[in-house]
GROMACS .gro file of C-alpha atoms in nm:
model
  441
    1MET     CA    1  -2.192  -1.886   3.948
    2LEU     CA    2  -1.943  -1.918   3.662
    3LEU     CA    3  -1.903  -2.292   3.730
    4GLY     CA    4  -2.281  -2.330   3.728
    5LEU     CA    5  -2.303  -2.152   3.392
    6ILE     CA    6  -2.037  -2.377   3.241
    7CYS     CA    7  -2.208  -2.688   3.380
    8SER     CA    8  -2.549  -2.582   3.249
    9VAL     CA    9  -2.419  -2.510   2.896
   10GLY     CA   10  -2.221  -2.832   2.896
   11CYS     CA   11  -2.078  -2.822   2.545
   12VAL     CA   12  -1.926  -2.473   2.564
   13TYR     CA   13  -1.547  -2.471   2.592
   14LEU     CA   14  -1.253  -2.250   2.505
   15ASP     CA   15  -1.021  -2.384   2.235
   16LEU     CA   16  -0.711  -2.176   2.304
   17SER     CA   17  -0.529  -2.343   2.015
   18ALA     CA   18  -0.761  -2.154   1.781
   19VAL     CA   19  -0.644  -1.817   1.915
   20PRO     CA   20  -0.368  -1.678   1.688
   21SER     CA   21  -0.034  -1.635   1.860
   22GLY     CA   22   0.035  -1.276   1.957
   23LEU     CA   23  -0.335  -1.180   1.961
   24ASP     CA   24  -0.396  -0.900   2.209
   25ILE     CA   25  -0.727  -0.999   2.370
   26MET     CA   26  -0.741  -0.665   2.557
   27GLY     CA   27  -0.739  -0.474   2.228
   28ASP     CA   28  -0.420  -0.274   2.281
   29GLY     CA   29  -0.268  -0.408   1.962
   30GLY     CA   30  -0.586  -0.479   1.762
   31GLU     CA   31  -0.542  -0.485   1.385
   32GLY     CA   32  -0.798  -0.422   1.110
   33GLU     CA   33  -1.056  -0.188   1.258
   34ASP     CA   34  -0.807  -0.025   1.497
   35GLU     CA   35  -0.572   0.052   1.206
   36VAL     CA   36  -0.834   0.274   1.042
   37GLN     CA   37  -1.034   0.407   1.339
   38PHE     CA   38  -0.777   0.461   1.613
   39LEU     CA   39  -0.425   0.602   1.635
   40ARG     CA   40  -0.155   0.362   1.754
   41THR     CA   41   0.213   0.368   1.839
   42ASP     CA   42   0.444   0.311   1.541
   43ASP     CA   43   0.192   0.486   1.313
   44GLU     CA   44   0.328   0.764   1.094
   45VAL     CA   45   0.115   1.080   1.109
   46VAL     CA   46   0.100   1.444   1.010
   47LEU     CA   47  -0.018   1.711   1.255
   48GLN     CA   48  -0.269   1.937   1.083
   49CYS     CA   49  -0.438   2.259   1.192
   50SER     CA   50  -0.624   2.545   1.028
   51ALA     CA   51  -0.602   2.923   1.041
   52THR     CA   52  -0.788   3.218   0.892
   53VAL     CA   53  -0.558   3.474   0.730
   54LEU     CA   54  -0.707   3.775   0.547
   55LYS     CA   55  -1.048   3.600   0.549
   56GLU     CA   56  -0.895   3.296   0.379
   57GLN     CA   57  -0.917   2.957   0.551
   58LEU     CA   58  -0.580   2.780   0.540
   59LYS     CA   59  -0.496   2.419   0.617
   60LEU     CA   60  -0.144   2.362   0.746
   61CYS     CA   61   0.087   2.078   0.849
   62LEU     CA   62   0.356   2.093   1.117
   63ALA     CA   63   0.694   2.059   0.943
   64ALA     CA   64   1.069   2.068   1.014
   65GLU     CA   65   1.387   2.023   0.812
   66GLY     CA   66   1.600   1.891   1.097
   67PHE     CA   67   1.927   1.956   0.914
   68GLY     CA   68   2.045   2.317   0.926
   69ASN     CA   69   1.722   2.438   1.083
   70ARG     CA   70   1.567   2.263   1.384
   71LEU     CA   71   1.279   2.506   1.437
   72CYS     CA   72   0.936   2.384   1.331
   73PHE     CA   73   0.730   2.572   1.075
   74LEU     CA   74   0.401   2.523   0.890
   75GLU     CA   75   0.356   2.373   0.544
   76PRO     CA   76   0.041   2.487   0.354
   77THR     CA   77  -0.183   2.206   0.226
   78SER     CA   78  -0.497   2.398   0.120
   79ASN     CA   79  -0.401   2.417  -0.249
   80ALA     CA   80  -0.261   2.065  -0.281
   81GLN     CA   81  -0.425   2.011  -0.622
   82ASN     CA   82  -0.215   2.289  -0.775
   83VAL     CA   83   0.087   2.313  -0.542
   84PRO     CA   84   0.189   1.982  -0.382
   85PRO     CA   85   0.276   2.011  -0.011
   86ASP     CA   86   0.622   1.897   0.095
   87LEU     CA   87   0.501   1.604   0.305
   88ALA     CA   88   0.850   1.452   0.322
   89ILE     CA   89   0.929   1.684   0.613
   90CYS     CA   90   0.584   1.675   0.776
   91CYS     CA   91   0.573   1.312   0.888
   92PHE     CA   92   0.615   1.210   1.253
   93VAL     CA   93   0.627   0.860   1.399
   94LEU     CA   94   0.428   0.793   1.717
   95GLU     CA   95   0.726   0.623   1.878
   96GLN     CA   96   0.599   0.576   2.232
   97SER     CA   97   0.297   0.632   2.454
   98LEU     CA   98   0.300   0.624   2.835
   99SER     CA   99   0.066   0.725   3.112
  100VAL     CA  100   0.185   1.042   3.285
  101ARG     CA  101   0.259   0.844   3.598
  102ALA     CA  102   0.469   0.589   3.407
  103LEU     CA  103   0.653   0.872   3.235
  104GLN     CA  104   0.733   1.039   3.567
  105GLU     CA  105   0.864   0.711   3.704
  106MET     CA  106   1.073   0.654   3.393
  107LEU     CA  107   1.222   1.002   3.407
  108ALA     CA  108   1.300   0.951   3.775
  109ASN     CA  109   1.496   0.638   3.679
  110THR     CA  110   1.277   0.415   3.893
  111VAL     CA  111   1.156   0.201   3.601
  112GLU     CA  112   1.380  -0.068   3.456
  113ALA     CA  113   1.452  -0.042   3.085
  114GLY     CA  114   1.268  -0.364   3.001
  115VAL     CA  115   0.945  -0.250   3.164
  116GLU     CA  116   0.976   0.091   3.007
  117SER     CA  117   1.005  -0.039   2.652
  118SER     CA  118   0.719  -0.284   2.696
  119GLN     CA  119   0.486   0.000   2.790
  120GLY     CA  120   0.563   0.193   2.473
  121GLY     CA  121   0.639  -0.064   2.204
  122GLY     CA  122   0.420  -0.241   1.952
  123HIS     CA  123   0.095  -0.118   1.800
  124ARG     CA  124  -0.072   0.013   2.116
  125THR     CA  125  -0.381   0.228   2.080
  126LEU     CA  126  -0.329   0.585   2.204
  127LEU     CA  127  -0.535   0.703   2.500
  128TYR     CA  128  -0.633   1.058   2.593
  129GLY     CA  129  -0.438   1.184   2.891
  130HIS     CA  130  -0.130   0.982   2.800
  131ALA     CA  131   0.205   1.130   2.699
  132ILE     CA  132   0.348   1.063   2.352
  133LEU     CA  133   0.691   1.079   2.192
  134LEU     CA  134   0.690   1.207   1.832
  135ARG     CA  135   0.993   1.126   1.615
  136HIS     CA  136   1.042   1.331   1.299
  137ALA     CA  137   1.054   1.065   1.025
  138HIS     CA  138   1.300   1.245   0.795
  139SER     CA  139   1.563   1.350   1.050
  140SER     CA  140   1.497   1.091   1.326
  141MET     CA  141   1.495   1.377   1.580
  142TYR     CA  142   1.220   1.441   1.835
  143LEU     CA  143   0.950   1.710   1.849
  144SER     CA  144   1.039   1.921   2.152
  145CYS     CA  145   0.958   2.233   2.346
  146LEU     CA  146   1.282   2.434   2.330
  147THR     CA  147   1.414   2.682   2.585
  148THR     CA  148   1.453   2.963   2.328
  149SER     CA  149   1.185   3.210   2.219
  150ARG     CA  150   1.161   3.404   1.893
  151SER     CA  151   0.810   3.541   1.955
  152MET     CA  152   0.800   3.922   1.958
  153THR     CA  153   0.441   3.934   2.082
  154ASP     CA  154   0.423   3.657   2.345
  155LYS     CA  155   0.702   3.680   2.601
  156LEU     CA  156   0.583   3.360   2.774
  157ALA     CA  157   0.599   3.145   2.460
  158PHE     CA  158   0.877   2.899   2.377
  159ASP     CA  159   1.000   2.780   2.040
  160VAL     CA  160   0.905   2.435   1.915
  161GLY     CA  161   1.163   2.236   1.724
  162LEU     CA  162   1.363   1.915   1.712
  163GLN     CA  163   1.617   1.769   1.953
  164GLU     CA  164   1.854   1.483   1.875
  165ASP     CA  165   1.757   1.242   2.150
  166ALA     CA  166   1.458   1.161   2.370
  167THR     CA  167   1.614   1.250   2.706
  168GLY     CA  168   1.420   1.460   2.956
  169GLU     CA  169   1.066   1.594   2.957
  170ALA     CA  170   1.105   1.839   2.668
  171CYS     CA  171   1.011   1.592   2.394
  172TRP     CA  172   0.701   1.451   2.563
  173TRP     CA  173   0.350   1.583   2.492
  174THR     CA  174   0.021   1.488   2.657
  175MET     CA  175  -0.294   1.448   2.444
  176HIS     CA  176  -0.628   1.591   2.549
  177PRO     CA  177  -0.965   1.584   2.369
  178ALA     CA  178  -1.096   1.909   2.224
  179SER     CA  179  -1.452   1.774   2.219
  180LYS     CA  180  -1.665   1.722   2.530
  181GLN     CA  181  -1.783   1.398   2.369
  182ARG     CA  182  -1.442   1.248   2.445
  183SER     CA  183  -1.287   1.204   2.789
  184GLU     CA  184  -0.950   1.120   2.943
  185GLY     CA  185  -0.868   0.751   2.914
  186GLU     CA  186  -1.065   0.702   2.590
  187LYS     CA  187  -0.899   0.580   2.270
  188VAL     CA  188  -0.783   0.856   2.033
  189ARG     CA  189  -0.984   0.827   1.712
  190VAL     CA  190  -0.859   0.919   1.367
  191GLY     CA  191  -1.015   1.257   1.280
  192ASP     CA  192  -1.046   1.379   1.639
  193ASP     CA  193  -0.947   1.736   1.716
  194LEU     CA  194  -0.702   1.724   2.003
  195ILE     CA  195  -0.488   1.949   2.220
  196LEU     CA  196  -0.119   1.880   2.276
  197VAL     CA  197   0.049   2.001   2.595
  198SER     CA  198   0.425   2.007   2.654
  199VAL     CA  199   0.514   1.806   2.965
  200SER     CA  200   0.818   2.022   3.041
  201SER     CA  201   0.667   2.371   3.001
  202GLU     CA  202   0.293   2.294   3.048
  203ARG     CA  203   0.223   2.504   2.739
  204TYR     CA  204   0.007   2.416   2.439
  205LEU     CA  205   0.140   2.337   2.092
  206HIS     CA  206   0.013   2.654   1.927
  207LEU     CA  207  -0.024   2.815   1.585
  208SER     CA  208   0.060   3.184   1.618
  209THR     CA  209  -0.036   3.458   1.371
  210ALA     CA  210   0.032   3.753   1.602
  211SER     CA  211   0.359   3.855   1.435
  212GLY     CA  212   0.195   3.877   1.093
  213GLU     CA  213   0.336   3.544   0.978
  214LEU     CA  214   0.246   3.187   1.062
  215GLN     CA  215   0.461   3.038   1.338
  216VAL     CA  216   0.436   2.741   1.570
  217ASP     CA  217   0.529   2.775   1.937
  218ALA     CA  218   0.450   2.647   2.286
  219SER     CA  219   0.209   2.896   2.436
  220PHE     CA  220  -0.063   2.937   2.698
  221MET     CA  221  -0.306   2.979   2.405
  222GLN     CA  222  -0.467   2.670   2.253
  223THR     CA  223  -0.471   2.537   1.898
  224LEU     CA  224  -0.672   2.236   1.785
  225TRP     CA  225  -0.466   1.976   1.600
  226ASN     CA  226  -0.568   1.675   1.396
  227MET     CA  227  -0.343   1.369   1.368
  228ASN     CA  228  -0.388   1.237   1.017
  229PRO     CA  229  -0.244   0.886   0.963
  230ILE     CA  230   0.008   0.848   0.680
  231SER     CA  231   0.102   0.482   0.725
  232SER     CA  232   0.071   0.201   0.978
  233GLY     CA  233   0.340  -0.052   0.899
  234CYS     CA  234   0.404  -0.193   0.552
  235GLU     CA  235   0.487  -0.531   0.403
  236GLU     CA  236   0.862  -0.582   0.365
  237GLY     CA  237   0.979  -0.526   0.008
  238CYS     CA  238   0.658  -0.358  -0.109
  239VAL     CA  239   0.625  -0.011  -0.260
  240THR     CA  240   0.437   0.253  -0.060
  241GLY     CA  241   0.374   0.622  -0.106
  242GLY     CA  242   0.658   0.844   0.015
  243HIS     CA  243   0.935   0.599  -0.074
  244VAL     CA  244   1.251   0.739  -0.234
  245LEU     CA  245   1.378   0.515  -0.512
  246ARG     CA  246   1.542   0.474  -0.851
  247LEU     CA  247   1.353   0.386  -1.169
  248PHE     CA  248   1.559   0.142  -1.374
  249HIS     CA  249   1.481   0.067  -1.738
  250GLY     CA  250   1.376  -0.297  -1.712
  251HIS     CA  251   1.666  -0.500  -1.580
  252MET     CA  252   1.920  -0.279  -1.757
  253ASP     CA  253   2.178  -0.054  -1.592
  254GLU     CA  254   2.001   0.264  -1.701
  255CYS     CA  255   1.793   0.478  -1.469
  256LEU     CA  256   1.565   0.778  -1.506
  257THR     CA  257   1.747   1.099  -1.417
  258ILE     CA  258   1.807   1.461  -1.517
  259SER     CA  259   2.110   1.632  -1.664
  260PRO     CA  260   2.394   1.743  -1.434
  261ALA     CA  261   2.448   2.047  -1.658
  262ASP     CA  262   2.491   2.391  -1.501
  263SER     CA  263   2.221   2.537  -1.724
  264ASP     CA  264   1.883   2.543  -1.549
  265ASP     CA  265   1.708   2.469  -1.879
  266GLN     CA  266   1.918   2.156  -1.923
  267ARG     CA  267   1.834   2.041  -1.571
  268ARG     CA  268   1.466   2.029  -1.663
  269LEU     CA  269   1.517   1.761  -1.930
  270VAL     CA  270   1.463   1.397  -1.838
  271HIS     CA  271   1.652   1.099  -1.977
  272TYR     CA  272   1.771   0.746  -1.914
  273GLU     CA  273   2.138   0.727  -1.829
  274GLY     CA  274   2.374   0.444  -1.739
  275GLY     CA  275   2.701   0.427  -1.552
  276ALA     CA  276   2.793   0.600  -1.227
  277VAL     CA  277   2.474   0.809  -1.217
  278CYS     CA  278   2.289   0.499  -1.094
  279THR     CA  279   2.449   0.561  -0.754
  280HIS     CA  280   2.425   0.942  -0.763
  281ALA     CA  281   2.167   1.153  -0.580
  282ARG     CA  282   2.033   1.302  -0.904
  283SER     CA  283   1.879   0.966  -0.995
  284LEU     CA  284   1.654   0.962  -0.685
  285TRP     CA  285   1.277   1.016  -0.709
  286ARG     CA  286   1.000   1.028  -0.446
  287LEU     CA  287   0.654   0.880  -0.503
  288GLU     CA  288   0.379   1.115  -0.381
  289PRO     CA  289   0.015   0.995  -0.400
  290LEU     CA  290  -0.249   1.265  -0.457
  291ARG     CA  291  -0.378   1.267  -0.100
  292ILE     CA  292  -0.254   1.336   0.251
  293SER     CA  293  -0.443   1.082   0.462
  294TRP     CA  294  -0.286   0.735   0.417
  295SER     CA  295  -0.047   0.872   0.154
  296GLY     CA  296   0.210   0.619   0.280
  297SER     CA  297  -0.016   0.319   0.216
  298HIS     CA  298   0.075   0.036  -0.021
  299LEU     CA  299   0.083   0.166  -0.377
  300ARG     CA  300  -0.174   0.012  -0.610
  301TRP     CA  301  -0.173  -0.043  -0.983
  302GLY     CA  302  -0.340   0.255  -1.151
  303GLN     CA  303  -0.322   0.478  -0.842
  304PRO     CA  304  -0.251   0.843  -0.941
  305LEU     CA  305   0.067   0.993  -0.796
  306ARG     CA  306   0.329   1.258  -0.853
  307ILE     CA  307   0.693   1.165  -0.912
  308ARG     CA  308   0.926   1.416  -0.746
  309HIS     CA  309   1.293   1.459  -0.828
  310VAL     CA  310   1.450   1.478  -0.481
  311THR     CA  311   1.759   1.697  -0.528
  312THR     CA  312   1.578   1.968  -0.729
  313GLY     CA  313   1.233   1.939  -0.569
  314ARG     CA  314   1.077   1.942  -0.916
  315TYR     CA  315   0.805   1.714  -1.050
  316LEU     CA  316   0.787   1.495  -1.359
  317ALA     CA  317   0.529   1.662  -1.585
  318LEU     CA  318   0.384   1.679  -1.935
  319THR     CA  319   0.395   2.035  -2.070
  320GLU     CA  320   0.244   2.167  -2.393
  321ASP     CA  321   0.558   2.337  -2.520
  322GLN     CA  322   0.840   2.110  -2.397
  323GLY     CA  323   0.681   1.769  -2.357
  324LEU     CA  324   0.821   1.561  -2.069
  325VAL     CA  325   1.025   1.775  -1.827
  326VAL     CA  326   1.050   1.841  -1.454
  327VAL     CA  327   0.864   2.150  -1.332
  328ASP     CA  328   0.876   2.358  -1.014
  329ALA     CA  329   0.627   2.276  -0.739
  330SER     CA  330   0.439   2.601  -0.810
  331LYS     CA  331   0.352   2.465  -1.157
  332ALA     CA  332   0.292   2.103  -1.056
  333HIS     CA  333  -0.088   2.092  -1.089
  334THR     CA  334  -0.242   1.748  -1.096
  335LYS     CA  335  -0.337   1.744  -1.466
  336ALA     CA  336   0.027   1.790  -1.571
  337THR     CA  337   0.197   1.581  -1.303
  338SER     CA  338  -0.033   1.283  -1.235
  339PHE     CA  339   0.117   0.948  -1.334
  340CYS     CA  340   0.039   0.589  -1.240
  341PHE     CA  341   0.204   0.247  -1.256
  342ARG     CA  342   0.047  -0.015  -1.482
  343ILE     CA  343   0.115  -0.388  -1.485
  344SER     CA  344   0.058  -0.394  -1.863
  345LYS     CA  345  -0.026  -0.164  -2.154
  346GLU     CA  346  -0.320  -0.388  -2.244
  347LYS     CA  347  -0.653  -0.457  -2.071
  348LEU     CA  348  -0.637  -0.139  -1.867
  349ASP     CA  349  -0.867  -0.095  -1.571
  350VAL     CA  350  -0.976   0.261  -1.645
  351ALA     CA  351  -1.222   0.283  -1.355
  352PRO     CA  352  -1.109   0.554  -1.110
  353LYS     CA  353  -0.932   0.414  -0.805
  354ARG     CA  354  -1.129   0.481  -0.489
  355ASP     CA  355  -0.917   0.596  -0.197
  356VAL     CA  356  -0.885   0.318   0.059
  357GLU     CA  357  -0.859   0.387   0.431
  358GLY     CA  358  -0.570   0.197   0.584
  359MET     CA  359  -0.263   0.044   0.424
  360GLY     CA  360  -0.450  -0.160   0.163
  361PRO     CA  361  -0.315  -0.479   0.002
  362PRO     CA  362   0.050  -0.480  -0.115
  363GLU     CA  363   0.056  -0.499  -0.496
  364ILE     CA  364   0.387  -0.363  -0.628
  365LYS     CA  365   0.712  -0.522  -0.510
  366TYR     CA  366   1.073  -0.410  -0.535
  367GLY     CA  367   1.285  -0.628  -0.762
  368GLU     CA  368   0.985  -0.832  -0.881
  369SER     CA  369   0.724  -0.601  -1.033
  370LEU     CA  370   0.787  -0.449  -1.376
  371CYS     CA  371   0.595  -0.123  -1.406
  372PHE     CA  372   0.481   0.070  -1.710
  373VAL     CA  373   0.443   0.441  -1.629
  374GLN     CA  374   0.138   0.614  -1.774
  375HIS     CA  375   0.049   0.984  -1.771
  376VAL     CA  376  -0.304   0.989  -1.629
  377ALA     CA  377  -0.462   1.284  -1.813
  378SER     CA  378  -0.324   1.209  -2.160
  379GLY     CA  379  -0.296   0.830  -2.142
  380LEU     CA  380   0.055   0.852  -2.289
  381TRP     CA  381   0.330   0.609  -2.185
  382LEU     CA  382   0.676   0.687  -2.051
  383THR     CA  383   0.923   0.566  -2.313
  384TYR     CA  384   1.250   0.672  -2.477
  385ALA     CA  385   1.367   0.825  -2.803
  386ALA     CA  386   1.614   0.644  -3.025
  387PRO     CA  387   1.968   0.732  -2.914
  388ASP     CA  388   2.168   0.976  -3.124
  389PRO     CA  389   2.425   0.780  -3.333
  390LYS     CA  390   2.685   1.052  -3.277
  391ALA     CA  391   2.637   1.031  -2.901
  392LEU     CA  392   2.673   0.653  -2.918
  393ARG     CA  393   3.005   0.686  -3.101
  394LEU     CA  394   3.124   0.922  -2.829
  395GLY     CA  395   3.027   0.665  -2.565
  396VAL     CA  396   2.746   0.871  -2.411
  397LEU     CA  397   2.513   0.628  -2.230
  398LYS     CA  398   2.204   0.847  -2.249
  399LYS     CA  399   1.855   0.824  -2.406
  400LYS     CA  400   1.596   1.100  -2.399
  401ALA     CA  401   1.284   1.012  -2.198
  402MET     CA  402   0.952   1.106  -2.355
  403LEU     CA  403   0.579   1.032  -2.353
  404HIS     CA  404   0.424   0.847  -2.647
  405GLN     CA  405   0.089   0.692  -2.739
  406GLU     CA  406   0.239   0.344  -2.779
  407GLY     CA  407   0.609   0.355  -2.688
  408HIS     CA  408   0.826   0.043  -2.695
  409MET     CA  409   0.768  -0.313  -2.580
  410ASP     CA  410   1.052  -0.283  -2.328
  411ASP     CA  411   0.928   0.035  -2.155
  412ALA     CA  412   0.871  -0.139  -1.822
  413LEU     CA  413   1.068  -0.011  -1.523
  414SER     CA  414   1.194  -0.193  -1.216
  415LEU     CA  415   1.200  -0.006  -0.886
  416THR     CA  416   1.489  -0.002  -0.641
  417ARG     CA  417   1.448   0.167  -0.304
  418CYS     CA  418   1.744   0.368  -0.175
  419GLN     CA  419   1.895   0.362   0.173
  420GLN     CA  420   1.760   0.614   0.425
  421GLU     CA  421   2.103   0.783   0.439
  422GLU     CA  422   2.088   0.839   0.062
  423SER     CA  423   1.743   0.992   0.091
  424GLN     CA  424   1.857   1.224   0.373
  425ALA     CA  425   2.168   1.330   0.180
  426ALA     CA  426   1.962   1.403  -0.133
  427ARG     CA  427   1.723   1.615   0.072
  428MET     CA  428   2.019   1.807   0.219
  429ILE     CA  429   2.141   1.879  -0.136
  430TYR     CA  430   1.797   2.020  -0.219
  431SER     CA  431   1.783   2.232   0.099
  432THR     CA  432   2.138   2.363   0.058
  433ALA     CA  433   2.084   2.452  -0.309
  434GLY     CA  434   1.770   2.643  -0.211
  435LEU     CA  435   1.963   2.837   0.053
  436TYR     CA  436   2.239   2.928  -0.195
  437ASN     CA  437   1.981   3.041  -0.450
  438GLN     CA  438   1.831   3.279  -0.192
  439PHE     CA  439   2.175   3.434  -0.138
  440ILE     CA  440   2.231   3.468  -0.513
  441LYS     CA  441   1.898   3.644  -0.563
   0.00000   0.00000   0.00000
């Protein structure tokens, strides 16, 4: 019948040379539409859920520090306009996806390593009923059902936290649709409510409020989760949301930083400083776009974002009384802390940037792009004050950073991304300082 069809059409033929190399005809690794509509391995996601506490609806993200505390907890996201959520510790990478049967074979050591990796690697669309491996992006540890239990109200519940490696069943979770409109074997769509079940304990990933505080555990009670995509692969050398970097003044050896002084008031002031500080943790900043979904997409010119100082957890802000300083997260509302990168101070595109689903086109590049930093609400430019002559005579390589209507011609900054180890160490400094401050109080 097929031969007859080909003969009757006559001129129809398949030109395989026109098929791009690496194209997955079965759709497992489809780009474009799949990137936005379906969840795939190697995507970075946050796990979101909601809860009602004292008649107030809360939105929460699953989070973990990984260093010092391996238990998972919940990060509030409901009031993100006024208090930015700490998304740096909420991101998980969908490292692998296997059918339950393939997982059982792998765990029984009956599958060769080459076959095993081919089943989980690449951008493969997730399917309901399959088991997934979630790697915590910040710590590189794995989301696991632990053998301990801190629940005072549910004696059958287990703790959920991080483990260092992916051995055993404990770090595998199967995905199941919450809606009857979806069925096992279907692709997992972005925005779907889903249920996660621990392979090792056969318990659900669960948000518990029974103890009077919000906790996450593995329980026989269900919670609906939503996997919100953060990023899906980025162009090498391009700036995306969530990157930790240094902001250098043009091509000079001066970077944006804060004072190392012991005084807390001094540590709120922002300046450009040269010398050894350009390799220190206090010169590291994190770019945080004003959204959760696709917050790790390629950064665009004019896109509003917050700039977070990593070791203090404070945000670059314009205040009425002090001008340009860093403020605590509790005071980091969008009007004060929204900045954007501009390619020029002239011919500004003032039209609001519409949020784009997916990674979007890469626009800003490390080492190539020179960026002017503009405060969104005021329109003022990040610049510097003239250095104090006395400080210059003393050899102090420091200039006060400020916001100004015009600024200087050489206000452009070049961006340099740090190593992952630097970012992790800076985060540990922030976490440790917070712990010490709790003891002091």
